[in-house]
């Protein structure tokens, strides 16, 4: 993670705790839930800034793992998304929740996601559009 992003991550977490952030998070959960209903397998991984805001609660996949770059409530794996300590082809679904925006090398993060994702696995990328007017 880039050193200049630590303050932004703190602001992002506090924004998600407010009304507008909670509204967006609920809408994201609803959309992700619709997409995850078709997913199947044994393991689902959520990469993100913290495990406090899980998006895969309604997934039919029972083994859920939350990975973040720093320890916190709900975080089961503390690791950077560009170096995941997981076996290749071992995860059936991955939700990348704001992990590409804060990575120093987003291409390496995507390569690492591809390495751990099973051949028929699903990847959901959740992030802000940097070119949006809002």
PDB file of C-alpha atoms in Angstrom:
ATOM      1  CA  UNK A   1       0.000   0.000   0.000  1.00  0.00           C
ATOM      2  CA  UNK A   2       1.215   3.466  -0.781  1.00  0.00           C
ATOM      3  CA  UNK A   3       2.311   5.484   2.222  1.00  0.00           C
ATOM      4  CA  UNK A   4       0.288   8.520   1.109  1.00  0.00           C
ATOM      5  CA  UNK A   5      -2.936   6.475   1.222  1.00  0.00           C
ATOM      6  CA  UNK A   6      -3.011   5.849   4.993  1.00  0.00           C
ATOM      7  CA  UNK A   7      -4.817   9.145   5.679  1.00  0.00           C
ATOM      8  CA  UNK A   8      -7.209   8.510   2.784  1.00  0.00           C
ATOM      9  CA  UNK A   9      -8.037   5.064   4.174  1.00  0.00           C
ATOM     10  CA  UNK A  10      -8.842   6.582   7.547  1.00  0.00           C
ATOM     11  CA  UNK A  11     -11.089   9.148   5.866  1.00  0.00           C
ATOM     12  CA  UNK A  12     -12.749   6.422   3.788  1.00  0.00           C
ATOM     13  CA  UNK A  13     -13.537   4.384   6.897  1.00  0.00           C
ATOM     14  CA  UNK A  14     -15.016   7.398   8.663  1.00  0.00           C
ATOM     15  CA  UNK A  15     -17.011   8.310   5.528  1.00  0.00           C
ATOM     16  CA  UNK A  16     -18.513   4.806   5.384  1.00  0.00           C
ATOM     17  CA  UNK A  17     -19.659   5.278   8.983  1.00  0.00           C
ATOM     18  CA  UNK A  18     -21.739   8.330   8.005  1.00  0.00           C
ATOM     19  CA  UNK A  19     -25.180   8.338   6.395  1.00  0.00           C
ATOM     20  CA  UNK A  20     -24.056   8.810   2.766  1.00  0.00           C
ATOM     21  CA  UNK A  21     -21.408   6.112   3.114  1.00  0.00           C
ATOM     22  CA  UNK A  22     -23.823   3.725   4.783  1.00  0.00           C
ATOM     23  CA  UNK A  23     -26.329   4.313   1.978  1.00  0.00           C
ATOM     24  CA  UNK A  24     -23.690   3.512  -0.660  1.00  0.00           C
ATOM     25  CA  UNK A  25     -22.526   0.473   1.292  1.00  0.00           C
ATOM     26  CA  UNK A  26     -26.080  -0.882   1.538  1.00  0.00           C
ATOM     27  CA  UNK A  27     -26.584  -0.371  -2.214  1.00  0.00           C
ATOM     28  CA  UNK A  28     -23.260  -2.093  -2.916  1.00  0.00           C
ATOM     29  CA  UNK A  29     -24.194  -5.012  -0.650  1.00  0.00           C
ATOM     30  CA  UNK A  30     -27.482  -5.426  -2.491  1.00  0.00           C
ATOM     31  CA  UNK A  31     -25.788  -5.447  -5.886  1.00  0.00           C
ATOM     32  CA  UNK A  32     -23.028  -7.796  -4.746  1.00  0.00           C
ATOM     33  CA  UNK A  33     -25.604 -10.113  -3.177  1.00  0.00           C
ATOM     34  CA  UNK A  34     -27.408 -10.446  -6.505  1.00  0.00           C
ATOM     35  CA  UNK A  35     -24.122 -11.350  -8.216  1.00  0.00           C
ATOM     36  CA  UNK A  36     -22.992 -13.751  -5.487  1.00  0.00           C
ATOM     37  CA  UNK A  37     -26.193 -15.791  -5.622  1.00  0.00           C
ATOM     38  CA  UNK A  38     -24.805 -17.504  -8.728  1.00  0.00           C
ATOM     39  CA  UNK A  39     -21.384 -18.160  -7.223  1.00  0.00           C
ATOM     40  CA  UNK A  40     -20.497 -21.552  -5.867  1.00  0.00           C
ATOM     41  CA  UNK A  41     -17.493 -23.252  -4.341  1.00  0.00           C
ATOM     42  CA  UNK A  42     -15.735 -23.635  -1.023  1.00  0.00           C
ATOM     43  CA  UNK A  43     -13.883 -20.352  -0.361  1.00  0.00           C
ATOM     44  CA  UNK A  44     -14.676 -16.672  -0.832  1.00  0.00           C
ATOM     45  CA  UNK A  45     -12.141 -13.906  -0.156  1.00  0.00           C
ATOM     46  CA  UNK A  46     -12.815 -10.222   0.368  1.00  0.00           C
ATOM     47  CA  UNK A  47      -9.854  -7.924  -0.149  1.00  0.00           C
ATOM     48  CA  UNK A  48     -10.218  -4.424   1.160  1.00  0.00           C
ATOM     49  CA  UNK A  49      -9.321  -1.737   3.573  1.00  0.00           C
ATOM     50  CA  UNK A  50     -10.895  -3.432   6.583  1.00  0.00           C
ATOM     51  CA  UNK A  51     -13.090  -6.348   7.575  1.00  0.00           C
ATOM     52  CA  UNK A  52     -15.586  -4.117   9.357  1.00  0.00           C
ATOM     53  CA  UNK A  53     -17.674  -3.778   6.200  1.00  0.00           C
ATOM     54  CA  UNK A  54     -18.117  -7.294   4.802  1.00  0.00           C
ATOM     55  CA  UNK A  55     -19.918  -7.605   1.474  1.00  0.00           C
ATOM     56  CA  UNK A  56     -20.212 -11.385   1.222  1.00  0.00           C
ATOM     57  CA  UNK A  57     -22.475 -12.121   4.187  1.00  0.00           C
ATOM     58  CA  UNK A  58     -25.265 -13.541   2.034  1.00  0.00           C
ATOM     59  CA  UNK A  59     -23.040 -15.684  -0.139  1.00  0.00           C
ATOM     60  CA  UNK A  60     -23.890 -19.381  -0.499  1.00  0.00           C
ATOM     61  CA  UNK A  61     -20.167 -20.041   0.002  1.00  0.00           C
ATOM     62  CA  UNK A  62     -19.731 -20.753   3.709  1.00  0.00           C
ATOM     63  CA  UNK A  63     -15.983 -20.251   4.198  1.00  0.00           C
ATOM     64  CA  UNK A  64     -15.513 -16.468   4.139  1.00  0.00           C
ATOM     65  CA  UNK A  65     -12.128 -14.853   4.618  1.00  0.00           C
ATOM     66  CA  UNK A  66     -11.545 -11.107   5.023  1.00  0.00           C
ATOM     67  CA  UNK A  67      -8.098  -9.828   4.094  1.00  0.00           C
ATOM     68  CA  UNK A  68      -6.746  -6.350   4.819  1.00  0.00           C
ATOM     69  CA  UNK A  69      -3.356  -4.708   4.990  1.00  0.00           C
ATOM     70  CA  UNK A  70      -3.723  -3.940   8.693  1.00  0.00           C
ATOM     71  CA  UNK A  71      -5.311  -5.810  11.593  1.00  0.00           C
ATOM     72  CA  UNK A  72      -8.790  -4.933  12.684  1.00  0.00           C
ATOM     73  CA  UNK A  73     -12.124  -6.386  13.702  1.00  0.00           C
ATOM     74  CA  UNK A  74     -13.262  -9.070  11.296  1.00  0.00           C
ATOM     75  CA  UNK A  75      -9.904  -9.342   9.522  1.00  0.00           C
ATOM     76  CA  UNK A  76      -8.905 -12.994   9.303  1.00  0.00           C
ATOM     77  CA  UNK A  77      -5.812 -12.506   7.129  1.00  0.00           C
ATOM     78  CA  UNK A  78      -3.416  -9.582   7.374  1.00  0.00           C
ATOM     79  CA  UNK A  79      -1.596  -9.340   4.047  1.00  0.00           C
ATOM     80  CA  UNK A  80      -1.040  -6.965   1.182  1.00  0.00           C
ATOM     81  CA  UNK A  81      -3.200  -7.762  -1.856  1.00  0.00           C
ATOM     82  CA  UNK A  82      -0.172  -7.947  -4.157  1.00  0.00           C
ATOM     83  CA  UNK A  83       1.360 -10.818  -2.089  1.00  0.00           C
ATOM     84  CA  UNK A  84      -1.395 -13.129  -0.873  1.00  0.00           C
ATOM     85  CA  UNK A  85      -0.202 -16.053   1.283  1.00  0.00           C
ATOM     86  CA  UNK A  86      -2.663 -18.445  -0.348  1.00  0.00           C
ATOM     87  CA  UNK A  87      -2.212 -21.437  -2.634  1.00  0.00           C
ATOM     88  CA  UNK A  88      -2.701 -21.013  -6.368  1.00  0.00           C
ATOM     89  CA  UNK A  89      -6.174 -21.886  -7.679  1.00  0.00           C
ATOM     90  CA  UNK A  90      -7.613 -22.068  -4.154  1.00  0.00           C
ATOM     91  CA  UNK A  91     -10.307 -19.363  -3.966  1.00  0.00           C
ATOM     92  CA  UNK A  92     -13.657 -19.627  -5.758  1.00  0.00           C
ATOM     93  CA  UNK A  93     -14.786 -15.989  -5.519  1.00  0.00           C
ATOM     94  CA  UNK A  94     -12.970 -12.753  -4.699  1.00  0.00           C
ATOM     95  CA  UNK A  95     -14.413  -9.347  -3.888  1.00  0.00           C
ATOM     96  CA  UNK A  96     -11.830  -6.591  -4.345  1.00  0.00           C
ATOM     97  CA  UNK A  97     -13.325  -3.776  -2.253  1.00  0.00           C
ATOM     98  CA  UNK A  98     -11.296  -0.579  -2.736  1.00  0.00           C
ATOM     99  CA  UNK A  99      -8.019  -2.481  -2.938  1.00  0.00           C
ATOM    100  CA  UNK A 100      -6.996  -1.438  -6.464  1.00  0.00           C
ATOM    101  CA  UNK A 101      -7.267   2.303  -5.774  1.00  0.00           C
ATOM    102  CA  UNK A 102      -4.809   2.147  -2.889  1.00  0.00           C
ATOM    103  CA  UNK A 103      -2.302  -0.327  -4.313  1.00  0.00           C
ATOM    104  CA  UNK A 104       1.106   0.903  -5.404  1.00  0.00           C
ATOM    105  CA  UNK A 105       0.978  -1.561  -8.318  1.00  0.00           C
ATOM    106  CA  UNK A 106      -2.632  -2.438  -9.245  1.00  0.00           C
ATOM    107  CA  UNK A 107      -1.470  -4.707 -12.076  1.00  0.00           C
ATOM    108  CA  UNK A 108       0.419  -6.868  -9.587  1.00  0.00           C
ATOM    109  CA  UNK A 109      -2.705  -7.061  -7.429  1.00  0.00           C
ATOM    110  CA  UNK A 110      -4.697  -8.306 -10.419  1.00  0.00           C
ATOM    111  CA  UNK A 111      -1.991 -10.852 -11.263  1.00  0.00           C
ATOM    112  CA  UNK A 112      -2.035 -12.114  -7.677  1.00  0.00           C
ATOM    113  CA  UNK A 113      -5.839 -12.334  -7.727  1.00  0.00           C
ATOM    114  CA  UNK A 114      -5.642 -14.343 -10.940  1.00  0.00           C
ATOM    115  CA  UNK A 115      -3.092 -16.678  -9.351  1.00  0.00           C
ATOM    116  CA  UNK A 116      -5.255 -17.576  -6.334  1.00  0.00           C
ATOM    117  CA  UNK A 117      -8.583 -17.620  -8.187  1.00  0.00           C
ATOM    118  CA  UNK A 118      -9.793 -20.989  -9.479  1.00  0.00           C
ATOM    119  CA  UNK A 119     -10.194 -21.318 -13.267  1.00  0.00           C
ATOM    120  CA  UNK A 120     -13.994 -20.980 -13.021  1.00  0.00           C
ATOM    121  CA  UNK A 121     -13.832 -18.425 -10.191  1.00  0.00           C
ATOM    122  CA  UNK A 122     -15.510 -15.029 -10.033  1.00  0.00           C
ATOM    123  CA  UNK A 123     -13.944 -11.628  -9.384  1.00  0.00           C
ATOM    124  CA  UNK A 124     -16.001  -8.622  -8.297  1.00  0.00           C
ATOM    125  CA  UNK A 125     -14.201  -5.275  -8.268  1.00  0.00           C
ATOM    126  CA  UNK A 126     -15.785  -2.540  -6.151  1.00  0.00           C
ATOM    127  CA  UNK A 127     -14.247   0.910  -6.274  1.00  0.00           C
ATOM    128  CA  UNK A 128     -14.761   4.559  -7.029  1.00  0.00           C
ATOM    129  CA  UNK A 129     -14.568   5.899 -10.548  1.00  0.00           C
ATOM    130  CA  UNK A 130     -11.643   8.375 -10.502  1.00  0.00           C
ATOM    131  CA  UNK A 131     -13.066  10.173 -13.539  1.00  0.00           C
ATOM    132  CA  UNK A 132     -16.512  10.796 -12.026  1.00  0.00           C
ATOM    133  CA  UNK A 133     -17.771  14.303 -11.552  1.00  0.00           C
ATOM    134  CA  UNK A 134     -18.825  13.463  -7.993  1.00  0.00           C
TER     135      UNK A 134
END
